[in-house]
Structure formats: structure tokens, C-alpha cells
Coordinates of C-alpha atoms in Angstrom, one line a residue:
M1 CA 54.4 167.5 -55.0
M2 CA 53.0 164.6 -57.2
M3 CA 54.6 166.3 -60.8
M4 CA 57.2 163.8 -60.9
A5 CA 54.8 160.6 -60.6
A6 CA 52.3 162.3 -63.0
A7 CA 55.4 163.0 -65.4
A8 CA 56.5 158.9 -64.6
V9 CA 53.4 157.7 -65.9
R10 CA 53.1 159.9 -68.7
R11 CA 56.4 158.7 -70.0
R12 CA 54.3 155.6 -70.5
G13 CA 52.2 157.0 -73.3
T14 CA 48.9 157.6 -70.9
E15 CA 46.7 160.4 -71.6
A16 CA 47.0 163.4 -69.4
F17 CA 44.1 164.0 -67.4
F18 CA 43.0 167.5 -65.7
I19 CA 40.2 167.4 -63.2
G20 CA 39.5 171.0 -63.5
S21 CA 38.4 170.8 -67.3
Q22 CA 36.7 167.5 -66.2
I23 CA 34.7 169.2 -63.6
Q24 CA 33.7 172.1 -66.0
R25 CA 32.5 169.8 -68.7
C26 CA 30.5 167.7 -66.1
Q27 CA 28.8 170.6 -64.8
M28 CA 27.8 171.8 -68.4
K29 CA 26.5 168.6 -68.9
I30 CA 24.0 168.6 -65.6
M31 CA 22.7 172.1 -66.4
G32 CA 19.0 172.1 -66.3
M33 CA 18.7 168.7 -65.2
I34 CA 19.2 166.4 -62.3
L35 CA 22.3 164.3 -62.5
L36 CA 20.9 161.2 -61.0
L37 CA 17.7 161.0 -63.2
S38 CA 20.0 160.8 -66.4
P39 CA 19.5 157.7 -68.7
T40 CA 23.2 156.7 -68.1
T41 CA 22.5 156.1 -64.4
L42 CA 19.1 154.5 -64.8
S43 CA 21.0 151.9 -67.2
L44 CA 23.2 150.9 -64.1
L45 CA 19.9 149.9 -62.2
S46 CA 19.0 146.4 -61.5
T47 CA 15.3 145.4 -62.8
N48 CA 15.4 143.1 -59.6
H49 CA 16.5 146.0 -57.2
S50 CA 13.6 148.6 -59.2
N51 CA 10.9 145.6 -58.4
S52 CA 12.1 145.1 -55.1
I53 CA 11.6 148.7 -54.1
S54 CA 8.4 149.0 -56.0
S55 CA 6.7 145.8 -54.2
S56 CA 8.2 146.9 -51.0
S57 CA 6.4 150.3 -51.4
S58 CA 3.2 148.6 -52.3
S59 CA 3.0 146.0 -49.5
S60 CA 4.9 147.7 -46.6
S61 CA 1.9 148.1 -44.6
S62 CA 1.3 144.6 -44.5
R63 CA 4.7 143.1 -44.1
Y64 CA 6.6 145.9 -42.8
K65 CA 8.7 146.0 -39.4
H66 CA 10.7 149.6 -39.1
C67 CA 14.3 149.0 -38.2
N68 CA 15.4 152.3 -36.4
D69 CA 19.0 151.3 -36.2
A70 CA 20.7 150.7 -39.6
S71 CA 23.3 148.5 -38.5
L72 CA 20.7 145.6 -37.6
L73 CA 19.4 145.2 -41.0
R74 CA 20.0 141.6 -42.1
N75 CA 19.7 141.7 -46.0
I76 CA 18.8 144.0 -48.8
D77 CA 14.7 143.3 -48.3
D78 CA 15.0 144.4 -44.8
A79 CA 17.1 147.7 -46.2
L80 CA 14.5 148.4 -48.9
S81 CA 11.3 148.1 -46.3
S82 CA 12.9 150.3 -44.1
F83 CA 13.7 152.9 -46.8
N84 CA 10.3 152.8 -48.0
H85 CA 8.6 153.4 -44.7
M86 CA 11.3 156.5 -44.0
L87 CA 10.5 158.0 -47.4
H88 CA 6.8 157.8 -46.5
R89 CA 7.1 159.4 -43.1
K90 CA 5.8 163.0 -42.4
P91 CA 8.0 165.0 -42.1
L92 CA 10.7 163.1 -43.7
P93 CA 13.7 161.9 -41.6
C94 CA 16.7 164.0 -41.8
I95 CA 19.5 163.3 -44.6
I96 CA 21.7 161.7 -41.7
Q97 CA 19.2 158.9 -41.3
F98 CA 19.0 158.2 -44.8
N99 CA 22.7 158.3 -45.2
K100 CA 22.9 155.6 -42.5
L101 CA 20.7 153.3 -44.4
L102 CA 22.3 153.8 -47.5
S103 CA 25.7 153.2 -45.7
A104 CA 24.4 149.8 -44.6
I105 CA 23.6 148.8 -48.1
V106 CA 26.9 149.8 -49.2
K107 CA 28.5 147.5 -46.6
M108 CA 26.7 144.5 -48.1
R109 CA 29.1 145.0 -51.0
Q110 CA 27.0 144.0 -54.0
Y111 CA 24.0 146.4 -54.0
Y112 CA 25.8 149.5 -55.3
D113 CA 23.2 149.7 -58.0
A114 CA 20.4 149.6 -55.4
V115 CA 22.0 152.5 -53.5
I116 CA 22.0 155.1 -56.6
S117 CA 18.6 154.1 -57.4
L118 CA 17.6 155.0 -53.7
S119 CA 19.4 158.3 -53.7
K120 CA 17.3 159.3 -57.0
Q121 CA 14.3 158.6 -55.2
M122 CA 15.6 160.8 -52.0
E123 CA 16.3 163.7 -54.3
L124 CA 12.8 163.0 -56.0
A125 CA 11.1 163.5 -52.5
G126 CA 13.1 166.8 -52.0
L127 CA 15.9 165.5 -50.0
S128 CA 19.1 167.4 -50.4
P129 CA 22.4 165.3 -50.4
N130 CA 25.3 166.4 -48.0
T131 CA 29.2 165.5 -49.0
Y132 CA 28.4 162.3 -47.3
T133 CA 26.0 161.3 -49.6
L134 CA 27.8 162.4 -52.5
N135 CA 31.0 160.6 -51.3
M136 CA 28.8 157.2 -50.8
L137 CA 27.6 157.9 -54.6
I138 CA 31.0 158.4 -56.0
N139 CA 31.9 155.2 -54.1
C140 CA 29.2 153.1 -55.8
F141 CA 30.0 154.5 -59.2
C142 CA 33.9 153.6 -58.8
Q143 CA 32.6 149.9 -57.3
L144 CA 30.8 149.7 -60.6
Q145 CA 33.9 150.9 -62.6
R146 CA 32.2 153.9 -63.9
I147 CA 34.5 156.5 -62.8
D148 CA 33.2 159.0 -65.2
L149 CA 29.9 159.0 -63.4
G150 CA 32.1 159.4 -59.9
F151 CA 33.4 162.6 -61.6
S152 CA 29.9 163.8 -62.6
V153 CA 28.7 163.3 -58.9
L154 CA 31.7 165.4 -57.8
A155 CA 30.7 168.1 -60.3
K156 CA 27.1 168.2 -58.9
G157 CA 28.6 168.6 -55.3
I158 CA 30.7 171.6 -56.1
K159 CA 27.7 173.0 -58.3
L160 CA 25.6 172.6 -54.9
G161 CA 28.3 174.4 -53.1
L162 CA 29.5 171.3 -51.2
Q163 CA 33.3 171.2 -50.7
P164 CA 35.1 167.9 -51.7
T165 CA 37.0 166.2 -48.6
I166 CA 39.9 164.3 -48.6
V167 CA 37.5 161.0 -48.6
T168 CA 36.1 162.5 -51.9
F169 CA 39.6 162.5 -53.3
N170 CA 40.4 159.2 -51.7
T171 CA 37.6 157.3 -53.5
L172 CA 38.0 159.0 -57.0
T173 CA 42.0 158.1 -56.8
N174 CA 41.3 154.5 -55.6
G175 CA 38.5 153.9 -58.4
L176 CA 41.0 155.4 -60.9
C177 CA 43.7 153.0 -59.8
K178 CA 41.3 150.0 -59.7
V179 CA 40.8 150.4 -63.4
G180 CA 44.4 151.2 -64.3
K181 CA 44.0 155.0 -65.0
F182 CA 47.0 156.0 -63.1
S183 CA 48.1 159.1 -65.1
Q184 CA 44.6 160.3 -64.3
A185 CA 45.0 159.5 -60.6
A186 CA 48.2 161.2 -60.5
E187 CA 46.7 164.2 -61.9
L188 CA 43.9 164.5 -59.5
F189 CA 46.6 164.1 -56.6
D190 CA 48.2 167.5 -58.1
D191 CA 44.8 168.9 -58.3
M192 CA 43.9 167.9 -54.9
V193 CA 47.2 169.7 -53.5
A194 CA 46.4 172.7 -55.6
R195 CA 42.9 172.9 -53.9
G196 CA 44.6 173.0 -50.4
C197 CA 43.2 169.5 -49.6
Q198 CA 46.3 167.7 -47.9
P199 CA 46.6 164.2 -48.6
N200 CA 46.7 161.3 -46.0
V201 CA 47.9 158.0 -45.9
Q202 CA 45.1 156.6 -47.8
T203 CA 46.1 158.7 -50.6
Y204 CA 49.7 158.0 -50.9
N205 CA 49.0 154.7 -50.7
A206 CA 46.8 154.5 -53.5
I207 CA 49.4 156.3 -56.1
I208 CA 52.2 154.5 -54.7
N209 CA 50.4 151.3 -55.5
G210 CA 49.6 152.4 -58.9
L211 CA 52.9 153.4 -59.4
C212 CA 54.3 150.4 -58.2
K213 CA 51.9 148.2 -60.8
I214 CA 53.1 149.8 -63.6
G215 CA 56.9 149.3 -62.8
E216 CA 57.4 153.0 -61.7
T217 CA 59.2 151.8 -58.7
A218 CA 61.8 154.6 -58.7
A219 CA 58.9 157.3 -58.9
A220 CA 57.0 155.5 -56.0
A221 CA 60.0 155.3 -53.9
R222 CA 60.6 159.1 -54.4
L223 CA 56.8 159.9 -53.6
F224 CA 57.5 158.0 -50.5
K225 CA 60.3 160.3 -49.2
K226 CA 57.9 163.0 -50.4
M227 CA 55.1 161.8 -48.2
E228 CA 57.5 162.2 -45.2
E229 CA 58.9 165.3 -46.0
A230 CA 55.1 166.4 -45.9
G231 CA 54.8 165.1 -42.4
C232 CA 52.3 161.9 -43.5
Q233 CA 53.8 159.3 -41.7
P234 CA 53.6 156.0 -44.0
N235 CA 52.0 153.3 -42.4
V236 CA 52.2 149.0 -42.8
V237 CA 50.5 149.1 -46.1
T238 CA 52.9 151.9 -47.6
Y239 CA 55.8 149.9 -46.5
S240 CA 54.5 146.8 -48.0
T241 CA 53.4 148.1 -51.2
L242 CA 56.9 149.5 -52.0
I243 CA 58.6 146.6 -50.5
D244 CA 56.7 144.4 -53.0
G245 CA 57.1 146.8 -55.9
L246 CA 60.8 146.6 -55.6
C247 CA 60.9 143.1 -55.0
K248 CA 59.0 142.5 -58.2
D249 CA 61.5 144.7 -60.0
R250 CA 64.1 142.7 -58.6
R251 CA 65.7 145.3 -56.4
V252 CA 65.8 143.2 -53.6
N253 CA 68.4 145.1 -51.6
E254 CA 66.5 148.3 -51.9
A255 CA 63.5 146.4 -50.5
L256 CA 65.5 145.3 -47.5
D257 CA 66.8 148.9 -47.1
I258 CA 63.4 150.0 -46.6
F259 CA 62.5 146.8 -44.5
S260 CA 64.9 148.2 -42.0
Y261 CA 64.1 151.4 -42.2
M262 CA 60.5 150.2 -41.5
K263 CA 61.4 148.7 -38.3
A264 CA 63.6 151.3 -36.9
K265 CA 60.8 153.6 -37.3
G266 CA 58.8 151.6 -35.2
V267 CA 56.3 150.0 -37.8
S268 CA 55.7 146.1 -37.7
P269 CA 55.9 144.3 -40.7
D270 CA 52.9 142.0 -41.4
I271 CA 52.5 138.7 -43.2
F272 CA 52.0 140.5 -46.5
T273 CA 55.8 142.2 -45.7
Y274 CA 57.2 139.1 -45.3
T275 CA 55.6 137.3 -48.2
S276 CA 56.8 139.9 -50.6
L277 CA 60.4 139.8 -49.0
I278 CA 60.6 136.0 -49.2
K279 CA 59.5 135.5 -52.7
G280 CA 61.7 138.7 -53.7
L281 CA 64.7 136.5 -52.2
C282 CA 63.6 133.2 -53.7
N283 CA 63.5 134.8 -57.1
S284 CA 67.0 136.0 -56.7
S285 CA 68.1 132.4 -55.5
R286 CA 69.0 134.0 -52.0
W287 CA 67.9 130.9 -50.3
K288 CA 69.4 131.7 -47.0
E289 CA 68.2 134.7 -46.6
A290 CA 64.7 133.5 -47.5
S291 CA 64.9 131.0 -44.7
A292 CA 66.1 133.5 -42.2
M293 CA 63.3 135.8 -43.1
L294 CA 60.9 132.8 -42.5
N295 CA 62.3 132.3 -38.9
E296 CA 62.2 135.8 -38.3
M297 CA 58.7 135.9 -38.8
R298 CA 58.0 133.0 -36.7
S299 CA 59.7 134.3 -34.1
L300 CA 57.4 137.1 -33.8
N301 CA 54.3 135.0 -33.8
I302 CA 53.5 135.9 -37.5
M303 CA 52.6 132.3 -38.6
P304 CA 53.4 131.6 -42.2
D305 CA 50.5 130.8 -44.4
I306 CA 49.7 128.6 -47.5
V307 CA 51.0 131.6 -49.5
I308 CA 54.4 132.1 -48.1
F309 CA 55.0 128.2 -48.1
N310 CA 53.7 127.6 -51.8
V311 CA 56.1 130.7 -52.7
L312 CA 59.1 128.8 -51.1
I313 CA 58.1 125.4 -52.6
N314 CA 57.2 126.8 -56.0
T315 CA 60.7 128.5 -56.1
F316 CA 62.5 125.4 -55.1
C317 CA 60.7 123.3 -57.7
K318 CA 61.5 125.7 -60.5
E319 CA 65.1 125.9 -59.8
G320 CA 65.1 121.9 -59.3
K321 CA 65.7 121.8 -55.7
V322 CA 62.8 119.2 -55.0
S323 CA 64.4 117.8 -51.8
Q324 CA 64.3 121.2 -50.1
A325 CA 60.8 121.8 -51.5
Q326 CA 59.8 118.4 -49.9
G327 CA 61.6 119.9 -46.4
V328 CA 59.2 122.7 -46.7
L329 CA 56.3 120.9 -47.2
K330 CA 57.1 118.9 -44.0
T331 CA 57.5 121.8 -42.2
M332 CA 54.1 123.7 -43.1
T333 CA 52.1 120.0 -42.4
E334 CA 53.9 120.0 -39.1
M335 CA 52.8 123.6 -38.3
G336 CA 49.2 122.4 -39.4
V337 CA 49.1 124.1 -42.8
E338 CA 47.5 121.9 -45.4
P339 CA 48.8 121.6 -48.8
D340 CA 46.5 122.8 -51.5
V341 CA 46.3 122.5 -55.4
V342 CA 48.9 125.1 -56.0
T343 CA 51.5 123.2 -53.6
Y344 CA 50.7 119.7 -55.5
S345 CA 51.2 121.5 -58.9
S346 CA 54.6 122.9 -57.7
L347 CA 56.1 119.6 -56.7
M348 CA 54.8 117.8 -59.6
Y349 CA 56.5 120.3 -61.9
G350 CA 59.4 119.9 -59.9
Y351 CA 59.5 116.2 -60.1
S352 CA 58.7 116.3 -64.1
L353 CA 62.0 118.7 -64.5
W354 CA 63.9 115.8 -63.1
M355 CA 62.2 113.0 -65.4
E356 CA 60.7 112.0 -62.2
V357 CA 57.2 111.4 -63.5
V358 CA 56.5 108.4 -61.4
E359 CA 56.9 110.4 -58.3
A360 CA 54.8 113.3 -60.1
R361 CA 52.1 110.9 -60.6
K362 CA 52.2 109.6 -57.1
L363 CA 51.6 113.4 -55.9
F364 CA 48.7 113.9 -58.6
D365 CA 46.9 110.7 -56.9
V366 CA 47.6 112.1 -53.4
M367 CA 45.9 115.3 -54.3
I368 CA 42.8 113.5 -55.7
T369 CA 42.8 111.3 -52.7
K370 CA 42.6 113.9 -50.4
G371 CA 39.6 115.6 -52.2
Y372 CA 41.3 118.1 -54.4
K373 CA 40.2 118.2 -57.9
P374 CA 43.2 118.7 -60.4
D375 CA 42.9 121.6 -63.1
V376 CA 44.1 122.2 -66.5
F377 CA 47.2 123.4 -65.2
C378 CA 47.8 120.2 -63.1
Y379 CA 47.2 117.9 -66.2
N380 CA 49.2 119.9 -68.3
I381 CA 52.1 119.5 -65.9
L382 CA 52.0 115.7 -65.8
I383 CA 51.2 115.5 -69.8
N384 CA 54.6 117.3 -70.1
G385 CA 56.4 115.2 -67.6
Y386 CA 55.2 111.8 -69.7
C387 CA 56.3 113.5 -72.9
K388 CA 59.8 114.6 -72.0
A389 CA 60.1 110.9 -70.7
T390 CA 58.9 109.5 -74.0
R391 CA 55.6 107.8 -72.5
I392 CA 53.7 109.3 -74.9
D393 CA 50.7 106.8 -74.6
K394 CA 50.6 107.9 -70.9
A395 CA 50.3 111.4 -71.8
K396 CA 47.6 110.5 -74.3
Q397 CA 45.6 109.0 -71.8
L398 CA 45.7 111.9 -69.2
Y399 CA 44.4 114.0 -72.3
K400 CA 41.5 112.0 -72.7
E401 CA 40.9 111.3 -68.7
M402 CA 41.1 115.3 -68.5
I403 CA 38.3 115.8 -71.1
L404 CA 36.0 112.9 -69.1
Q405 CA 36.5 115.3 -66.1
G406 CA 34.8 118.0 -67.8
L407 CA 37.9 120.1 -68.3
T408 CA 38.8 121.8 -71.5
P409 CA 42.4 121.3 -72.8
D410 CA 44.1 124.4 -73.7
K411 CA 46.8 125.5 -76.0
V412 CA 49.4 124.5 -73.7
T413 CA 47.9 120.9 -73.4
Y414 CA 47.9 120.8 -77.3
N415 CA 51.2 122.2 -78.0
T416 CA 52.8 119.8 -75.1
L417 CA 51.3 116.7 -76.9
I418 CA 52.1 117.9 -80.7
H419 CA 55.5 118.4 -79.6
G420 CA 56.0 115.2 -77.7
L421 CA 54.3 113.2 -81.2
C422 CA 56.6 115.0 -83.1
Q423 CA 59.7 114.1 -81.0
L424 CA 58.9 110.3 -81.4
G425 CA 58.1 111.0 -85.1
K426 CA 54.5 110.4 -85.0
L427 CA 53.5 113.3 -87.3
R428 CA 50.2 111.7 -88.5
E429 CA 48.9 111.9 -84.8
A430 CA 50.6 115.4 -84.5
Q431 CA 48.5 116.5 -87.6
D432 CA 45.4 115.0 -86.2
L433 CA 45.7 116.9 -82.9
F434 CA 46.7 120.0 -84.6
K435 CA 43.3 119.6 -86.5
N436 CA 41.5 118.9 -83.4
M437 CA 43.0 122.3 -81.8
H438 CA 40.6 124.1 -84.7
K439 CA 37.6 122.0 -84.1
N440 CA 37.5 122.6 -80.4
G441 CA 37.8 126.6 -81.0
N442 CA 41.5 126.5 -79.8
L443 CA 43.3 128.2 -82.6
P444 CA 46.9 127.0 -82.9
D445 CA 49.3 129.8 -82.0
L446 CA 52.8 130.4 -83.4
F447 CA 54.1 127.9 -81.0
A448 CA 51.9 125.2 -82.4
Y449 CA 52.8 126.0 -85.9
S450 CA 56.6 126.1 -85.2
I451 CA 56.5 122.6 -83.5
L452 CA 54.8 121.0 -86.5
L453 CA 57.0 122.7 -88.8
D454 CA 60.0 121.6 -87.1
G455 CA 58.7 118.0 -87.0
F456 CA 58.0 117.8 -90.6
C457 CA 61.6 119.3 -91.3
K458 CA 63.4 116.9 -89.1
Q459 CA 61.6 114.0 -90.8
G460 CA 62.5 115.1 -94.2
Y461 CA 58.9 116.4 -95.1
L462 CA 60.1 119.6 -96.7
G463 CA 56.8 119.7 -98.9
K464 CA 54.4 119.4 -96.2
A465 CA 56.5 121.6 -94.2
F466 CA 56.7 124.5 -96.8
R467 CA 52.9 123.9 -97.2
L468 CA 52.2 124.6 -93.6
F469 CA 54.4 127.8 -93.8
R470 CA 52.5 129.0 -96.8
T471 CA 49.2 128.2 -94.8
M472 CA 50.0 130.1 -91.8
Q473 CA 51.3 133.0 -94.1
S474 CA 47.5 133.5 -95.3
S475 CA 45.8 133.3 -91.7
S476 CA 45.8 136.3 -89.4
L477 CA 49.4 134.9 -88.0
K478 CA 52.5 135.6 -89.5
P479 CA 55.7 133.7 -89.2
D480 CA 58.3 134.8 -87.1
L481 CA 61.9 134.5 -87.2
V482 CA 62.0 131.3 -85.4
M483 CA 59.9 129.7 -88.2
Y484 CA 61.8 131.2 -91.1
N485 CA 65.1 129.6 -89.2
I486 CA 63.7 126.2 -89.2
L487 CA 62.9 126.3 -92.7
V488 CA 66.1 128.3 -94.0
D489 CA 68.0 125.3 -91.8
A490 CA 66.2 122.4 -93.2
M491 CA 66.6 123.8 -96.8
C492 CA 70.2 124.1 -96.4
K493 CA 70.7 120.8 -94.9
S494 CA 68.9 119.2 -97.6
G495 CA 71.0 121.3 -100.4
N496 CA 68.1 123.2 -101.6
L497 CA 70.1 126.6 -101.1
K498 CA 67.9 128.2 -103.8
D499 CA 64.7 128.1 -101.6
A500 CA 66.6 128.8 -98.6
R501 CA 68.1 132.2 -100.4
E502 CA 64.6 133.3 -101.0
L503 CA 63.1 132.6 -97.8
F504 CA 66.1 134.4 -96.4
S505 CA 65.4 137.6 -98.7
E506 CA 61.7 137.4 -98.1
L507 CA 62.5 138.2 -94.4
F508 CA 63.2 141.9 -95.5
V509 CA 60.0 142.0 -97.8
K510 CA 58.1 141.2 -94.7
G511 CA 59.8 143.7 -92.5
L512 CA 61.5 141.2 -90.2
Q513 CA 65.0 141.9 -89.2
P514 CA 67.1 139.0 -89.3
N515 CA 69.0 138.0 -86.1
V516 CA 72.2 136.4 -85.4
Q517 CA 70.9 132.5 -85.4
I518 CA 69.4 133.0 -89.0
Y519 CA 72.2 134.9 -90.4
T520 CA 74.5 131.8 -89.5
T521 CA 72.3 129.3 -90.5
I522 CA 72.5 130.9 -94.1
I523 CA 76.0 131.5 -93.8
N524 CA 76.8 127.9 -92.8
G525 CA 74.5 126.7 -95.9
L526 CA 76.4 129.0 -98.3
C527 CA 79.9 127.4 -97.0
K528 CA 78.8 123.9 -97.5
E529 CA 77.9 124.9 -100.9
G530 CA 81.3 126.4 -101.6
L531 CA 80.0 129.9 -102.3
L532 CA 82.6 131.4 -99.8
D533 CA 82.4 135.0 -101.2
E534 CA 78.6 135.0 -100.8
A535 CA 78.9 133.6 -97.3
L536 CA 81.5 136.5 -96.3
E537 CA 79.3 139.1 -97.6
A538 CA 76.5 138.0 -95.6
F539 CA 79.0 137.6 -92.7
R540 CA 80.0 141.5 -93.2
N541 CA 76.3 142.5 -93.6
M542 CA 75.3 141.2 -90.2
E543 CA 77.2 144.2 -88.7
E544 CA 75.8 146.7 -91.1
D545 CA 72.1 145.2 -90.0
G546 CA 72.7 145.8 -86.3
C547 CA 73.3 142.3 -85.4
P548 CA 77.1 141.9 -85.0
P549 CA 78.2 138.2 -85.4
D550 CA 78.9 136.3 -82.3
E551 CA 81.7 133.5 -81.2
F552 CA 79.3 130.6 -83.2
S553 CA 79.3 132.9 -86.2
Y554 CA 82.9 133.4 -86.3
N555 CA 83.5 129.4 -86.1
V556 CA 80.8 128.8 -88.6
I557 CA 82.5 130.7 -91.2
I558 CA 86.0 130.0 -90.4
R559 CA 85.4 126.2 -90.7
G560 CA 83.7 126.9 -94.1
F561 CA 86.9 128.9 -95.2
L562 CA 89.4 125.9 -93.8
N563 CA 86.9 123.2 -95.1
H564 CA 87.7 124.7 -98.6
K565 CA 91.2 125.4 -98.1
D566 CA 91.0 129.0 -97.8
E567 CA 93.4 129.6 -95.1
S568 CA 94.4 133.0 -95.5
R569 CA 90.9 134.3 -95.2
A570 CA 90.3 131.9 -92.3
V571 CA 93.6 133.4 -90.5
H572 CA 92.3 136.7 -91.0
L573 CA 89.1 135.9 -89.4
I574 CA 90.7 133.9 -86.4
G575 CA 92.5 137.3 -85.5
E576 CA 89.6 139.3 -85.9
M577 CA 87.6 136.9 -83.6
R578 CA 90.4 136.9 -81.0
D579 CA 90.6 141.0 -81.0
R580 CA 86.7 140.8 -80.2
G581 CA 87.4 138.4 -77.3
F582 CA 86.2 135.3 -78.9
I583 CA 87.5 132.1 -78.5
A584 CA 88.1 129.9 -81.8
D585 CA 87.0 126.0 -81.3
A586 CA 89.2 123.4 -82.1
G587 CA 87.4 122.8 -85.4
A588 CA 88.3 126.5 -86.6
T589 CA 91.9 126.4 -85.6
T590 CA 93.0 123.1 -86.8
W591 CA 94.2 122.4 -90.5

């Protein structure tokens, strides 16, 4: 049943995993020893918990109050005291009583290592675990992201004659999916079916979720159909997971079909279903449908939360529709939903996009007034807004302010400021900031180097640009096509065609495949120098190198031929260009 899902994940290059062989290996490993006494397991145990257990044991007579009902335990200390009392009773309580106690500790959601330690003590006291005990232990190891030890527990259970249940397989499946081992989860699913253990809705949900997370939504949809064919009815989690995966894959129409099918089957959508659909519709610019979906959920008394409102506001702002975003803000406040840092950040970004940095700053100040502390992301939005508005002094002021607030500027902060300074020709300040990145442990990335390189080139400092380029080559970062294009273009414009040619040839030596942009740049430089034969040769090489010339490339070389009175070859290229469906611009058709 799951072979198609397993095949889907295997296509992504993940190692195949066979549970049968894993169990055999585990059984060999535990021969002649008790699993829970292994050094690996002991290393997981918290020193604090071990100390608590021993101290509880030594002082239980003086401070112990035994709790017969595990559900009434208030904290870990009560649980440890109760465990020690039970362990010293003669005769020992049955395994069911111990399981209830361990289950109560598991529900505290933070003492998984303590449960492993206590189960070891139970075995030393002669208590034999049952399937429920082993399932709990598998869950603890999965929560600690030690799935390998979870499988060891499974092997131990089989060796003891305990049969794995659907809970066992579901726990391991969920554990594998949580750590991204989807191929192994798929193989475990197949093994489970082969053993005659029928998957339930939780099993299917875990695998469908895993497939969606790695972009295998088609396989997830096929498994969804298989699930129904096997008589296992999908629940709201199944539908919502698949809908979310399809929306993230921009297959919104299919998601809407599943949504309609879900309602037809009598399964009521929840807030997560609507959130995924609204986000998917917004990302596809289907605003009216997103608004209709919002109204539909409200009519069903499913009140939108801050997440849904933030999705709408963020998407509107990214599209530059700030007035619509403000309308959503008004609706949410009328419904009693208070905006948060994400809300304000999205609106600030929207205003900055339209160069309305004053409005963005007002929102920034309102956010602080309401008690929200701006994060690095908020500062970066506003710094970018000021840089775009060429108000670099305000941007630098914010940079200093964020440091005083105890925030550490990130690469985005530095890159934005360096770009703003370069745009204004303040290269010395840009260089100083570039050096500060190193000092503050924020190593410049390719983008930072490209910004400074472009700044040097535009200001005519080709020597500095070339030295920066070679410095980068000697570091762990290697220049990309963007950087080569910046330098080649600058060399061509300055008439230094010799160096431009050498840089272009260097691309092939470095294993970089020239793109249309850099080919067009070198062709333009050759045409300007009157080297038309060489320009045409480079133009023809584009096709051979797998990057056919575009409309702009044709116009550049045609203008080059016309400027040097080579009309016959220009006319031939114009005809060739039109055959490809391109349009020659005015400069390439007038002579």
C-alpha cells in the first residue's frame, strides 16, 4: 500500500530503511545483556534526576506521603517519592500500577530521561515490562530524538514475546517523521502492513504530513485515496495536512477540491484548515476568494486568530496593497484581536515598499508604546526604508539604537546599510562597516561582497574592486556569476577589454557556466571596440553553451553592427531575431 510513498521519498536520495534487518541487529546487540543498562542509555539520564531519585529513596521515611492516584501527582518530586515507596513495598505492586505512575511523568512533557531511569530500576527489581511499558519507553526515546534506541526497545519487546501494537508503530513513525527520516517512516509503514497490523488514521496522518513536508504532495494525495480505499476514514487533521501541503505547493485549486470533498463527507474544517487555504489564496493573489473564506469561517463561528490576520496583512503588504492591509487591521481590532510584532512588521514593510518611511516609523513608535520590543527584523525593515529614501543618517541612527537595545545586527542589517552607503557614494563608510562585520563575527556573504564590488566599480575605483575580488577568491567564499558580471561590465565600460576578456575566460577555468547576462556584457564591450567578428563568435557560442541569446542580446549585437556600418550582417540578425519571435528595438532597426 505504501510502496508508492516509499518510492517517492527514495527518489529524493534518502537511504532505504528495513525494519526487519534493524530488529535483527538490535536483537544481536542485546544478547546477554539488559538493554536499559547500556552505557548509551545511561548517558541520557539527568544527573539531577538521578540525585533526586537517590535522595528520595534515603529520606522517604521522613517526608513521604504516598499518592495512590497517579493523576493527582503535582510535580516530579511527588512522582519520585511515590515511585520509591512503591519500589520498596513487599510484595511489589503490579506492572500496571508502575505504568500509571510512569505515564503521569510522561504527561509532564519534560522528564523523559527520568522515565527511562525509573524503568531501569523496575527491571532490576524483577518487574517484567508489558507492551504498554515498552510503548512508553519508545515514546521517551523518540521525544529525546534517539529513534535508534526506540527501535532497540522494539527489538527487546519482540525478544520477550511481546507483540508490537498500532501504538508502537505510530510512536516510531511519528518519531522518524519528527527528525526528518521520512524514507524510514515509509518503510516502517510497509513493514507494519506486512506484519498484519492495520494502520489507523494517526499512522496515515504521520506519513501524509511527512510527504507534504518534503514536497511530495502528489504521493500524499495518492496515499489519501489509498487510505479511504482501505476503509480508514480521514479526519480533520488528514484533510488539513493535505490542504496545507497543496497550498504550499501552489496547487490551490486541488486544495479547494479537497476542501469541498471534506465538507461533503461531513468533516468540519477547523481554524488550521482555513488558515492554510487563506494563505494559499493570498499567495496566488486571489484576494476575493480569501476574503470569502474569511467570511465563511466567521459565519461558522470559527473566529480568526492573530495568525490568519497576520497572513492577510503580510500578503497585502508584500503586494503593495497597504490600504487593504489597514482595512484588515481595523477588522481585527474591532474583533478584539490585538496586533503583535509580526503585524506591525508587515505593515512597516508595506509602507517602506512605497517609500512612506515616515508612516513606517510611526508604526514602529506605536509598537514600542504598546509594550512590544522590536526585534532585529523590525529594525532591518525600517533601516531598509530609510536607505531607500536616501536618509542614511536616520538608518545609521537606528543601527546604533538597536545595538544599545542589546540586539545584534545580522547580515541583512549590514548588507542594507552598506548598499545604502554605496548608493550615495560613501564608500569609505561602507568599507568601515564591511570591516566591522568581520570584527563582530558576522562574516560577509556573497551579497555583501557584490554590493561593495558594485559600489567600487560605479565610482570608478577599479583597482580596489579588483583587489576585493581577488581577496574574496582567496577566502572560503568563491565569486559567482553576478560578481564576474559586475567586473566584466566595469572593465568594458572603462575600455579595459583585455582584463574583461581574461575575466570572461576565467569563468570556464573556474567551472562556472556563463549566463545570457555576462555573454551580452562581453559582446557589448567587443562591439564598442569594433571587434565585430569576435563579438559574433561569442554570440554564436551562446547557443552552443546552452544559453541561447535573448531579445536584449540580439538588440545589443545588432546595434553594434549598425554603429560600425555593417548593415548586411545587422539585417541578417534582424531576420533571425524575428524568426525567433523577438522584437527589435528602435535603435536596432534605424540606420
